[in-house]
Short mmCIF file of C-alpha atoms in Angstrom, two decimals:
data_model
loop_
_atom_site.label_atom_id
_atom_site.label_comp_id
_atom_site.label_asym_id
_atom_site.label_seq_id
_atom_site.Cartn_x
_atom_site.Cartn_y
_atom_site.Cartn_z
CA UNK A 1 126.93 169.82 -65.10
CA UNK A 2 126.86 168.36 -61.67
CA UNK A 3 126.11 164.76 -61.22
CA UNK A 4 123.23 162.13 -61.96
CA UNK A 5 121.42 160.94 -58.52
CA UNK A 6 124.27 158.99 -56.62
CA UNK A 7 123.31 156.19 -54.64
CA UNK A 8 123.66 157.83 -51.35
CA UNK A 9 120.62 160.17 -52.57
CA UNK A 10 118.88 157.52 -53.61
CA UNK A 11 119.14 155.57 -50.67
CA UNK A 12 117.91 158.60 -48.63
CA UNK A 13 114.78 159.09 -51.20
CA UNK A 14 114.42 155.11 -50.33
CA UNK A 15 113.97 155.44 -46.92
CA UNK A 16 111.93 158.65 -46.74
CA UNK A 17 109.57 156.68 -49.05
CA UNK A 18 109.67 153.55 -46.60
CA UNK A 19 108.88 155.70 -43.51
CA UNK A 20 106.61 158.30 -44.95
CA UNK A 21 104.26 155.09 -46.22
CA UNK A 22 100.72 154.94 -45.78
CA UNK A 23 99.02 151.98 -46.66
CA UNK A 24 95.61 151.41 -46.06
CA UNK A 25 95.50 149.28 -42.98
CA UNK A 26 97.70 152.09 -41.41
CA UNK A 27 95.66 155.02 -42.46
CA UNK A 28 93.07 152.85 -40.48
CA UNK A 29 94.20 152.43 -37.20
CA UNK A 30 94.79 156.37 -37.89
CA UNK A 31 90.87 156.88 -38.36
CA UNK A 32 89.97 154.81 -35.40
CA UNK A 33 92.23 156.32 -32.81
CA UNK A 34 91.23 160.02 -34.92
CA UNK A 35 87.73 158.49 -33.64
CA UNK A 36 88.90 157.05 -29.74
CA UNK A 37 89.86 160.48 -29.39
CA UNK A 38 87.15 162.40 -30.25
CA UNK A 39 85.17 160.29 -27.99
CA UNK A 40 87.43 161.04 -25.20
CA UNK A 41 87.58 165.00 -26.02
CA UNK A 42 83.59 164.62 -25.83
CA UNK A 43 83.83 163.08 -22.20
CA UNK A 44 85.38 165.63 -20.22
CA UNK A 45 87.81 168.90 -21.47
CA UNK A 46 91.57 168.19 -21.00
CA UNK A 47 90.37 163.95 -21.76
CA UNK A 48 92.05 164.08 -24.83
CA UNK A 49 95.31 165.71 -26.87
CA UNK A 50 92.13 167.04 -29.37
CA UNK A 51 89.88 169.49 -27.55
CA UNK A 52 86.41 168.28 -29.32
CA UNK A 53 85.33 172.30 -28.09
CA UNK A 54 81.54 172.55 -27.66
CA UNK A 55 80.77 176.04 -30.39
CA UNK A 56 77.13 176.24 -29.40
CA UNK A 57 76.27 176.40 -33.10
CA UNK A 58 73.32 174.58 -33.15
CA UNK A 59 71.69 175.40 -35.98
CA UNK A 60 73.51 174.87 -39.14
CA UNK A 61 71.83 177.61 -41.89
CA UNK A 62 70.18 175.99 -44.84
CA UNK A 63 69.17 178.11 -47.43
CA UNK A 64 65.88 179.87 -46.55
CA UNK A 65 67.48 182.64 -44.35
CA UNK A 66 66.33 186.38 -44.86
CA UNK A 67 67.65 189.74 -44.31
CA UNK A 68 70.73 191.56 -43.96
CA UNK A 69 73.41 190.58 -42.03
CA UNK A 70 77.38 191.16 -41.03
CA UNK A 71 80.23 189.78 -40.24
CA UNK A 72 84.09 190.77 -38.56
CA UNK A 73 86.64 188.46 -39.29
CA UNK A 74 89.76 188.78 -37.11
CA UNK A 75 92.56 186.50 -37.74
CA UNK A 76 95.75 188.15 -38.46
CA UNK A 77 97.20 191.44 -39.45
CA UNK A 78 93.97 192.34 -41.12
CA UNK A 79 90.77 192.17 -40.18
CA UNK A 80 87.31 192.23 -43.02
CA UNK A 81 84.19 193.86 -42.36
CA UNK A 82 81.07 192.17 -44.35
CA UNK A 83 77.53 192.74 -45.05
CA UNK A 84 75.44 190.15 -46.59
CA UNK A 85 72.06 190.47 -48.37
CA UNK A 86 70.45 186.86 -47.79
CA UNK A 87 67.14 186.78 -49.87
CA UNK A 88 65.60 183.33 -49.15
CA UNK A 89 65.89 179.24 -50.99
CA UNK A 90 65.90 180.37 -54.54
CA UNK A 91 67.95 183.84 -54.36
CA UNK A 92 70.47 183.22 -52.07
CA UNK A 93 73.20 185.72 -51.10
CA UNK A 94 72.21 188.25 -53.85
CA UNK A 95 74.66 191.12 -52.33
CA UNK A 96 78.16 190.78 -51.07
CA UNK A 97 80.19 193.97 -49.50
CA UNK A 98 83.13 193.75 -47.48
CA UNK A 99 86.53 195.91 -46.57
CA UNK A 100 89.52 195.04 -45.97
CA UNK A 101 91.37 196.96 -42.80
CA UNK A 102 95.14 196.98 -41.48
CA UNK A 103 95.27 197.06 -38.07
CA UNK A 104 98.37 199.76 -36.94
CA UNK A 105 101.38 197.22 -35.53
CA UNK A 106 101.09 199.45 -32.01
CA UNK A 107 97.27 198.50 -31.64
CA UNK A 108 98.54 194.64 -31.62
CA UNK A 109 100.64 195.28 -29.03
CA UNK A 110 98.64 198.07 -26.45
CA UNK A 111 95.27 197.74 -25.22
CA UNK A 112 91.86 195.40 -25.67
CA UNK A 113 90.08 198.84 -25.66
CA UNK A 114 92.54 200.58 -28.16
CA UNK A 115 92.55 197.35 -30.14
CA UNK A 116 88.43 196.77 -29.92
CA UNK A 117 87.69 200.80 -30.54
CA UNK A 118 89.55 200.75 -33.96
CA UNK A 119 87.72 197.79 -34.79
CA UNK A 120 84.51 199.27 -33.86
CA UNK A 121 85.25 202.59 -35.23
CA UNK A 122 85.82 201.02 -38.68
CA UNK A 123 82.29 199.07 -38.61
CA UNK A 124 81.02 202.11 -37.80
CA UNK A 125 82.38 203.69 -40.84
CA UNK A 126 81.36 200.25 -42.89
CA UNK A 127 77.51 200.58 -41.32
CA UNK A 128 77.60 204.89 -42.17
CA UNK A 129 78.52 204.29 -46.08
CA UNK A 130 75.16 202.19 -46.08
CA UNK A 131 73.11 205.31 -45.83
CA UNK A 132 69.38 204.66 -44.69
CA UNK A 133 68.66 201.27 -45.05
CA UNK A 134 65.81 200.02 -46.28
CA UNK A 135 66.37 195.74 -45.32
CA UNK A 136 66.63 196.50 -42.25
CA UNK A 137 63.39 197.55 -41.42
CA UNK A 138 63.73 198.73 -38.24
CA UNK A 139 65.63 196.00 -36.54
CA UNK A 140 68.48 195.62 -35.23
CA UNK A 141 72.13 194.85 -37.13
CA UNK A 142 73.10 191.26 -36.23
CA UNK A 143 77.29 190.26 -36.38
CA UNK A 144 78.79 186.73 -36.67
CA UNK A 145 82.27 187.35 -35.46
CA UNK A 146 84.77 185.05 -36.46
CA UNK A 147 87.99 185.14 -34.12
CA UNK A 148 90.68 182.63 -35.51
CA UNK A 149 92.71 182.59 -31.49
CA UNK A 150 91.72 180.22 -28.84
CA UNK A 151 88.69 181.55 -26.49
CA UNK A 152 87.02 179.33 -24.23
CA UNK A 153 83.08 179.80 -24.80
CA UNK A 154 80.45 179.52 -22.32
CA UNK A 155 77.42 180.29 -25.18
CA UNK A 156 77.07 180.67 -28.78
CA UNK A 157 78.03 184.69 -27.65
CA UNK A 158 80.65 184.69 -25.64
CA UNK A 159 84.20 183.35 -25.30
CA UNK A 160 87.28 184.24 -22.74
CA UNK A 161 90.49 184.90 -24.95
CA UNK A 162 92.32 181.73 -23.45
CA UNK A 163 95.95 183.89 -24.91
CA UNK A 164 96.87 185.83 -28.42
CA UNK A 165 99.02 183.70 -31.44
CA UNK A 166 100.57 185.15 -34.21
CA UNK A 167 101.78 188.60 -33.79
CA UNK A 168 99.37 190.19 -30.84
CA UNK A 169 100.45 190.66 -27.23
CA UNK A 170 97.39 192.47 -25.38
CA UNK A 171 97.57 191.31 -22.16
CA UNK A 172 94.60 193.02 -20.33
CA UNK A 173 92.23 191.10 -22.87
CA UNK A 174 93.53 187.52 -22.22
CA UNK A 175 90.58 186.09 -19.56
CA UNK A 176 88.06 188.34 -20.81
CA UNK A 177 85.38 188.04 -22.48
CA UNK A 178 85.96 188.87 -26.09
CA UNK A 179 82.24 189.31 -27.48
CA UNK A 180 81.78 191.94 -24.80
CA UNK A 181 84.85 193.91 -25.08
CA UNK A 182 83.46 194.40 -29.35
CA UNK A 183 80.13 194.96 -27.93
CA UNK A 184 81.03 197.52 -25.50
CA UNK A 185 83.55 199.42 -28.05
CA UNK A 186 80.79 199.14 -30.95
CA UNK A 187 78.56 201.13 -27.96
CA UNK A 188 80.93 203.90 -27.81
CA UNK A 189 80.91 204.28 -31.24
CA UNK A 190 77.51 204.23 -31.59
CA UNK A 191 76.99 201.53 -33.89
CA UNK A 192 73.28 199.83 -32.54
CA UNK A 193 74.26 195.97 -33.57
CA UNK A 194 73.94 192.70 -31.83
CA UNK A 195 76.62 190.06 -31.75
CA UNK A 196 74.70 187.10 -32.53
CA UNK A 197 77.81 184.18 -32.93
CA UNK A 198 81.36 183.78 -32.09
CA UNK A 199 82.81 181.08 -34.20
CA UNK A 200 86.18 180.48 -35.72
CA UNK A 201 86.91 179.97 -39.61
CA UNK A 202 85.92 175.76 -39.45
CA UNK A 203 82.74 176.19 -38.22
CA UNK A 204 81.72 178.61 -40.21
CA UNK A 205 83.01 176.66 -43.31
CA UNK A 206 81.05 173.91 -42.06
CA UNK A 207 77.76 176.65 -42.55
CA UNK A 208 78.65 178.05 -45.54
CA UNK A 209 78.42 174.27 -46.71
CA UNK A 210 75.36 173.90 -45.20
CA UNK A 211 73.72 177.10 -46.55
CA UNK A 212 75.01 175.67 -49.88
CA UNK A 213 74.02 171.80 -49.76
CA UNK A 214 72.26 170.61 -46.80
CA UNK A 215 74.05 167.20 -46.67
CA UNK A 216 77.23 169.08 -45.34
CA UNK A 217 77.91 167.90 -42.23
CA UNK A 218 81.71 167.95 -41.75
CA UNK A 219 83.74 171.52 -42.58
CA UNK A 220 87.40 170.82 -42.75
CA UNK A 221 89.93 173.46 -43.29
CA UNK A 222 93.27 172.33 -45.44
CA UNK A 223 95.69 175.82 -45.74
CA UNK A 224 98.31 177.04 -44.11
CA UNK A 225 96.96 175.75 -40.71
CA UNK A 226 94.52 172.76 -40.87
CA UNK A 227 91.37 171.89 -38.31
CA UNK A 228 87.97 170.14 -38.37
CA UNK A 229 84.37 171.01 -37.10
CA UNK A 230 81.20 168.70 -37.82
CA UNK A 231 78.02 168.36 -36.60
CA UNK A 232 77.58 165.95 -33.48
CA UNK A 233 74.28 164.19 -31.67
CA UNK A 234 73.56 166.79 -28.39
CA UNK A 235 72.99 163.40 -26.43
CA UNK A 236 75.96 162.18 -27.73
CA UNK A 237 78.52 164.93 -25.64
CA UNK A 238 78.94 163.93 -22.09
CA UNK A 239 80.30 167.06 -21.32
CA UNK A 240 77.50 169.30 -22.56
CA UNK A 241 75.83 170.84 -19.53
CA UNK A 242 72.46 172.11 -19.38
CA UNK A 243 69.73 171.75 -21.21
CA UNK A 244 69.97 170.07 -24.84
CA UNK A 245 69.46 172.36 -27.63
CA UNK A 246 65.70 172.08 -29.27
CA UNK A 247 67.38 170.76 -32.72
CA UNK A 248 69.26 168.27 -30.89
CA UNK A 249 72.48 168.64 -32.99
CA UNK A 250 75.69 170.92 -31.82
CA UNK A 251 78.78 171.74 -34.09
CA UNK A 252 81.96 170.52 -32.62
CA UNK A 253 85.00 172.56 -33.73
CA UNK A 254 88.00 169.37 -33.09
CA UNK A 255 91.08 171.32 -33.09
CA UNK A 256 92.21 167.76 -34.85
CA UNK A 257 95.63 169.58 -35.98
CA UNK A 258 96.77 168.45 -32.01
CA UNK A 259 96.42 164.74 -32.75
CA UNK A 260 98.54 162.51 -32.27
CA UNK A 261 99.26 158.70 -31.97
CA UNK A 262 101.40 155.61 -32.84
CA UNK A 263 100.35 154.82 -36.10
CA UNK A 264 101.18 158.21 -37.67
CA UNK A 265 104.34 157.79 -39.83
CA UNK A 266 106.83 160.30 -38.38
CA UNK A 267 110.18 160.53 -39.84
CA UNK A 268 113.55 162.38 -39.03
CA UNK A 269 112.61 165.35 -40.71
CA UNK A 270 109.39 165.70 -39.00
CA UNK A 271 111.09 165.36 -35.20
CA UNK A 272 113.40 167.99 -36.02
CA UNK A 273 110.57 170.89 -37.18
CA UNK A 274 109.00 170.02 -33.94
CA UNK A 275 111.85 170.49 -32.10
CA UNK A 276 112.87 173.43 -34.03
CA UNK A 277 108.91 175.36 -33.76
CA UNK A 278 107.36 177.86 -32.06
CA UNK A 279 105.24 174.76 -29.86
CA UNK A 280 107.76 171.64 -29.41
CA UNK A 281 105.29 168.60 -29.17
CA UNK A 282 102.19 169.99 -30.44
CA UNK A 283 100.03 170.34 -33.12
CA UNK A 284 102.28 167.11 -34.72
CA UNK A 285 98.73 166.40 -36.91
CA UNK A 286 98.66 169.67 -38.64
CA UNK A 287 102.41 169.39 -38.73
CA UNK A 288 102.16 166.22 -41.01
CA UNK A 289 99.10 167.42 -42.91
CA UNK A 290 99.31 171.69 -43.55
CA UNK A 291 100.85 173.88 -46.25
CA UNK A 292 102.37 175.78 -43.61
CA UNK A 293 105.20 173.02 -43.25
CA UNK A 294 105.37 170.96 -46.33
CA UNK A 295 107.83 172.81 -48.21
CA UNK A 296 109.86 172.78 -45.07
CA UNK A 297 109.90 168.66 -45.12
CA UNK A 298 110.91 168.82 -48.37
CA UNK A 299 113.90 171.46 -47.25
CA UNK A 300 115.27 169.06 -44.47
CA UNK A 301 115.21 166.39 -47.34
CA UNK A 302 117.36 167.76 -49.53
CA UNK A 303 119.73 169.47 -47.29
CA UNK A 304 120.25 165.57 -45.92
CA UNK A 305 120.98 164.85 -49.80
CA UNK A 306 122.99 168.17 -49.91
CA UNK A 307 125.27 166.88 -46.38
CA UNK A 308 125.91 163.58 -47.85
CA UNK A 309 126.51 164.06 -51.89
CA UNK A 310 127.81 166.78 -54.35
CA UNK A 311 124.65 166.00 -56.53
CA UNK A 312 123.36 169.96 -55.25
CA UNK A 313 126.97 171.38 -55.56
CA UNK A 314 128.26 172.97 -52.45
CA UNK A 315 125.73 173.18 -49.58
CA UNK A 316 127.30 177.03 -48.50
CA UNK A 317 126.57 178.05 -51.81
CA UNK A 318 123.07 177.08 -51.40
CA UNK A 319 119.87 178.55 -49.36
CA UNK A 320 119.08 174.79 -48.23
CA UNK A 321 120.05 175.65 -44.40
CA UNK A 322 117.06 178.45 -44.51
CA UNK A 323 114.46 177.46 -42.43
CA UNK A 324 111.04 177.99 -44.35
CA UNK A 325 112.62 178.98 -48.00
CA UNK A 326 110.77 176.56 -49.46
CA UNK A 327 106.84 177.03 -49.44
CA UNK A 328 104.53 174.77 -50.48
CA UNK A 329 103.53 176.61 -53.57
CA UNK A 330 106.78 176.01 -55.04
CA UNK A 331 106.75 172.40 -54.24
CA UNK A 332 103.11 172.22 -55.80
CA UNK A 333 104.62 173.71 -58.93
CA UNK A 334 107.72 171.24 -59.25
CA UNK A 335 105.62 168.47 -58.53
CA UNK A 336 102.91 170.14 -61.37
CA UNK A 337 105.47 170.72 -64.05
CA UNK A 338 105.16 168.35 -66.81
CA UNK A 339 107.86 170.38 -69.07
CA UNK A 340 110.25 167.20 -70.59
CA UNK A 341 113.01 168.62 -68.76
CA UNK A 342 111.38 169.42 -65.61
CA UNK A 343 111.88 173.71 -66.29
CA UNK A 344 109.91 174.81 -63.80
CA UNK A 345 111.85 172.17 -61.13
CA UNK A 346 115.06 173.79 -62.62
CA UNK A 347 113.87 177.37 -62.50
CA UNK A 348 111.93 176.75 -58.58
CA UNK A 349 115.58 175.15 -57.52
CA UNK A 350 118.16 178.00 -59.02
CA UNK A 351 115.41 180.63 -58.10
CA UNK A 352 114.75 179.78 -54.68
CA UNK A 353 117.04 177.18 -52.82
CA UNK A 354 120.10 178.66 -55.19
CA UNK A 355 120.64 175.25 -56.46
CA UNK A 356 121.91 175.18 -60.25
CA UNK A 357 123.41 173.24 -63.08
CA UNK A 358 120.74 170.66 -62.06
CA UNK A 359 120.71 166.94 -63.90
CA UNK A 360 117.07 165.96 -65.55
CA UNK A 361 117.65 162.44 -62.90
CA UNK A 362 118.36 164.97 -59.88
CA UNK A 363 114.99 166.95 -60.85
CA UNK A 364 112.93 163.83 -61.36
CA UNK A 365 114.47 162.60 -57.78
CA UNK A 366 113.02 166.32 -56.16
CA UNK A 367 109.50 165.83 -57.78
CA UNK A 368 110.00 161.91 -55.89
CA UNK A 369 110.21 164.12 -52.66
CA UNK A 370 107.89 166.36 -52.92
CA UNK A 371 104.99 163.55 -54.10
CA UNK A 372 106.49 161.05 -51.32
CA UNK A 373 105.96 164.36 -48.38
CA UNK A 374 102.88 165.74 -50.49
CA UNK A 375 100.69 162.18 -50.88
CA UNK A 376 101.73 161.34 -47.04
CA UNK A 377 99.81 164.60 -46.19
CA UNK A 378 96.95 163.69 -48.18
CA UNK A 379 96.16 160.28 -47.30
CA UNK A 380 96.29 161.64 -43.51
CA UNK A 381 94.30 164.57 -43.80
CA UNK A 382 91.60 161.79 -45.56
CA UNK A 383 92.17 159.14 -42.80
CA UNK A 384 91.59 161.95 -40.65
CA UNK A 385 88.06 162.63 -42.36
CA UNK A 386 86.83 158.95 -42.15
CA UNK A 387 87.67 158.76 -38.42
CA UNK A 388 84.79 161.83 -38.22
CA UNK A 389 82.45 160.24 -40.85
CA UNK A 390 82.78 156.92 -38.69
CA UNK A 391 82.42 158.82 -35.46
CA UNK A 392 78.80 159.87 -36.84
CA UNK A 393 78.07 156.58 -38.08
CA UNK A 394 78.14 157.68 -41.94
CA UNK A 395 80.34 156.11 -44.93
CA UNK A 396 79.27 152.47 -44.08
CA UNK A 397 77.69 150.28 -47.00
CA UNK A 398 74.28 150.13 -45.41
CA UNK A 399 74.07 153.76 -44.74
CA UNK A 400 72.00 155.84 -47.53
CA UNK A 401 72.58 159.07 -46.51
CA UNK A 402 74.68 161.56 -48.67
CA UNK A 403 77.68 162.69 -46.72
CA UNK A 404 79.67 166.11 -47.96
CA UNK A 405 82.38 167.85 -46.79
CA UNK A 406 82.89 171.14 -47.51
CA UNK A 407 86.83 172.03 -47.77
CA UNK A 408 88.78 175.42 -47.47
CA UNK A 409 92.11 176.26 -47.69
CA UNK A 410 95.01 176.69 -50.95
CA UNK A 411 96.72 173.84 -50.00
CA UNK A 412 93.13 171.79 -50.65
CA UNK A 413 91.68 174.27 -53.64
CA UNK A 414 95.26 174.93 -55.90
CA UNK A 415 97.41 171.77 -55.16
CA UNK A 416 95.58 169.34 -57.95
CA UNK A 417 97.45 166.68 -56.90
CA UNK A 418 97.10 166.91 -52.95
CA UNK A 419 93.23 166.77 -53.84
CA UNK A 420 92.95 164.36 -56.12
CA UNK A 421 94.96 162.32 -53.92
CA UNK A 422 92.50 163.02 -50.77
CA UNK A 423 90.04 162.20 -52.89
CA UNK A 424 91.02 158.68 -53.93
CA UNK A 425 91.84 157.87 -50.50
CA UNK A 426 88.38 158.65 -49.01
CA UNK A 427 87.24 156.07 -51.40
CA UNK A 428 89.98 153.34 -50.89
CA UNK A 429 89.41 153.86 -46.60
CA UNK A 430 85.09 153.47 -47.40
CA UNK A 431 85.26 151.32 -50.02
CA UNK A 432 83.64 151.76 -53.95
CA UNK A 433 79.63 151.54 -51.94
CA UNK A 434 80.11 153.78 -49.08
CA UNK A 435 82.05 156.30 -51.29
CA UNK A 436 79.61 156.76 -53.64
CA UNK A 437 77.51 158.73 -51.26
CA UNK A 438 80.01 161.24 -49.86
CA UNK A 439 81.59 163.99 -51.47
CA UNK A 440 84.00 166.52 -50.61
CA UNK A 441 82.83 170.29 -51.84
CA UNK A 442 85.85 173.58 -51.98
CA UNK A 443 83.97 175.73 -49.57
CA UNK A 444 85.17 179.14 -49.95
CA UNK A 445 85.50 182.48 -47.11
CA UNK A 446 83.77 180.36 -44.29
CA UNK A 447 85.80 183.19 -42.27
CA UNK A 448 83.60 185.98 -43.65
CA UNK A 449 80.34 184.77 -45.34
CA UNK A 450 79.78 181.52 -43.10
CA UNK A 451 79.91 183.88 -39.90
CA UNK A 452 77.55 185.96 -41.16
CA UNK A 453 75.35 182.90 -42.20
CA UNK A 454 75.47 181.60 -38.53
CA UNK A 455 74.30 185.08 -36.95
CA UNK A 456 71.21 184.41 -39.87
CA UNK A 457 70.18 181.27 -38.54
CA UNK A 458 71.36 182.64 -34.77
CA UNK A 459 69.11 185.78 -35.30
CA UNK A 460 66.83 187.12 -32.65
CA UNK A 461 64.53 187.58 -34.77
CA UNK A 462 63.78 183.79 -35.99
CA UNK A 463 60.40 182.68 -35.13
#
């Protein structure tokens, strides 16, 4: 049996708990300069580390669409196809189809026109299986594509692929425009439908909230990545050219996971993942606040312990020097177990990080960590949240409008205790009053369903 905590752990647990703190009055200098920065990304583009892009979205859906409608949802490795049968306020979505597709690793890598003709050629497949369809009625298919990579967009149909992330390289698509290249290759394959939206997966959370509870007006996505998109005043976006839309709202996707500022409590750990990343010295928000790097906090934590104490045995023996080892799934099911002993910690540290012979004070000490890293991420992902409400003008004790927020992501829908913990904090930042009217809603497949939704309430065939 190895050791009980020493005080060398302890006094690194200490001050991990000091610096990761978030009390209240910090959390709100975090919401207002969340909110001096949105203002500032509204001004003018490149005013701010947030880029507050105008989606020309500008009508939310809310519940009475009609018809039949699809959606492409490219993001990653795979890419969905979906058709949606929308029948009106008290039916809803009564049909849901969609495929799944893996796009070949040489089509990531060749051609727009290879990549967009494999696309198109499996809608075309998607739109033959259909047979003759009766919906339709003679009109035309309508698409809500949702592409999760940064585009610059000049209307609610059309964006410029500003460059590829994750695993694509096709260079003769970056500066062009992406709704045209699908539109072109859909053409060729004869497939006869309109692309009616472009969005990305917050917006269309934010309108498959909407569709589902017309008080939605801030979509927030809480995964592996995490961003925001709400709806903003037209009049109210300096840098909105042109005429303002008839409704006079537009959805503003925030890429919030660039924030930064002062008051954000940044530790050790957190300056070394930077340093060590894929993009040194950005994205330090969603850095702080996304499943994508908690576990890996946690990591750097206990490899500290590991350097400076035998409490872990020998640090060779162990996988503690593995970057990204530890997900945040397993550190959501230490910091779940309620076994006397702490199993599951036991089993999650032997299993994964190769750690054994474990005391019960040691495992109590890793669930410290993981609550300390875990509840930091929370309570900043909510902070973030009021600094939007505030922006609006919502979540003040006067105000007697219902406020929701409809949330995606796993780290938001299966860690309890990251939730409940956003939760709480919503209503310690607005106070008991204010918090009684706003709500936060898991929103699920805003990727798939909510794009289609948009091309719905997009459709050229609204009166």
């Amino acid at each position: 049996m190895v050791a009980a905590v020493d005080a060398v752990a302890e006094k690194v647990v200490a001050q991990l708990r000091e610096e990761c703190a978030t009390p209240a009055t910090r959390l709100d200098g975090v919401a207002t300069a969340m909110e001096e920065e949105m203002r500032a990304g509204l001004h003018e583009d490149g005013g701010s580390k947030i880029k507050m892009i105008i989606s020309y979205v500008d009508n939310l859906p809310i519940g009475s669409e009609e018809g039949l409608f699809y959606a492409l949802d490219l993001g990653g490795t795979n890419f969905r196809v979906l058709r949606v049968q929308l029948a009106g306020k008290d039916k809803r979505v009564v049909k849901l189809e969609s495929r799944e597709v893996s796009i070949p690793p040489h089509l990531m890598s060749g051609s727009a026109a290879e990549l967009f003709g494999f696309i198109a050629s499996a809608l075309a497949k998607f739109v033959a299986d259909e047979g003759d369809n009766k919906v339709l009625d003679g009109k035309q298919r309508e698409l809500g594509f949702t592409f999760s990579f940064p585009v610059r967009q000049s209307s609610i149909a059309s964006g410029t692929l500003i460059k590829w992330t994750k695993a694509f390289a096709i260079d003769d698509a970056i500066g062009e425009d992406v709704v045209a290249e699908l539109q072109t290759a859909m053409e060729k394959q004869g497939v006869d439908m309109r692309v009616s939206a472009l969005i990305n997966d917050t917006v269309g959370t934010l309108a498959t909230g909407s569709y589902n509870d017309e008080d939605v007006v801030i979509g927030v996505i809480l995964g592996t990545g995490s961003n925001a998109a709400y709806v903003e005043k037209a009049d109210a976006i300096p840098k909105l050219e042109g005429e303002l839309p008839k409704s006079g709202n537009m959805v503003i996707n925030t890429e919030w996971g660039n924030f930064s500022s002062s008051c954000l409590p940044i530790t050790e750990y957190d300056q070394a993942l930077d340093k060590e990343s894929l993009n040194p010295r950005e994205q330090i928000f969603e850095k702080l606040i996304s499943g994508m790097y908690l576990g890996d906090i946690v990591r750097r934590v206990l490899l500290k312990i590991a350097s400076r104490s035998s409490i872990f045995g020998h640090i060779k023996r162990t996988n503690l020097k593995t970057r990204f080892i530890l997900r945040t799934p397993d550190i959501s099911a230490m910091h779940h177990d309620e076994t006397p002993d702490l199993t599951i910690v036991a089993e999650k540290l032997a299993e994964t990080l190769k750690i054994k012979d474990t005391s019960l004070e040691t495992r109590k000490m890793v669930v410290e960590i993981c609550d300390i890293v875990t509840s930091r991420s929370a309570r900043l992902a909510a902070a973030g949240i009021v600094g939007i409400i505030r922006k609006i003008g919502r979540g003040t004790p006067g105000d007697k409008r219902r406020t929701v927020i409809a949330i995606d992501g796993g780290l938001f829908e299966h860690y309890a205790k990251f939730r409940q913990c956003l939760e709480s904090t919503l209503v310690e930042l607005l106070g008991e009053e204010a918090s009684e009217l706003v709500a936060v809603k898991l929103t699920k497949d805003g990727s798939g369903v909510g794009a289609a939704l948009i091309a719905a309430a997009h459709s050229q065939y609204l009166n």
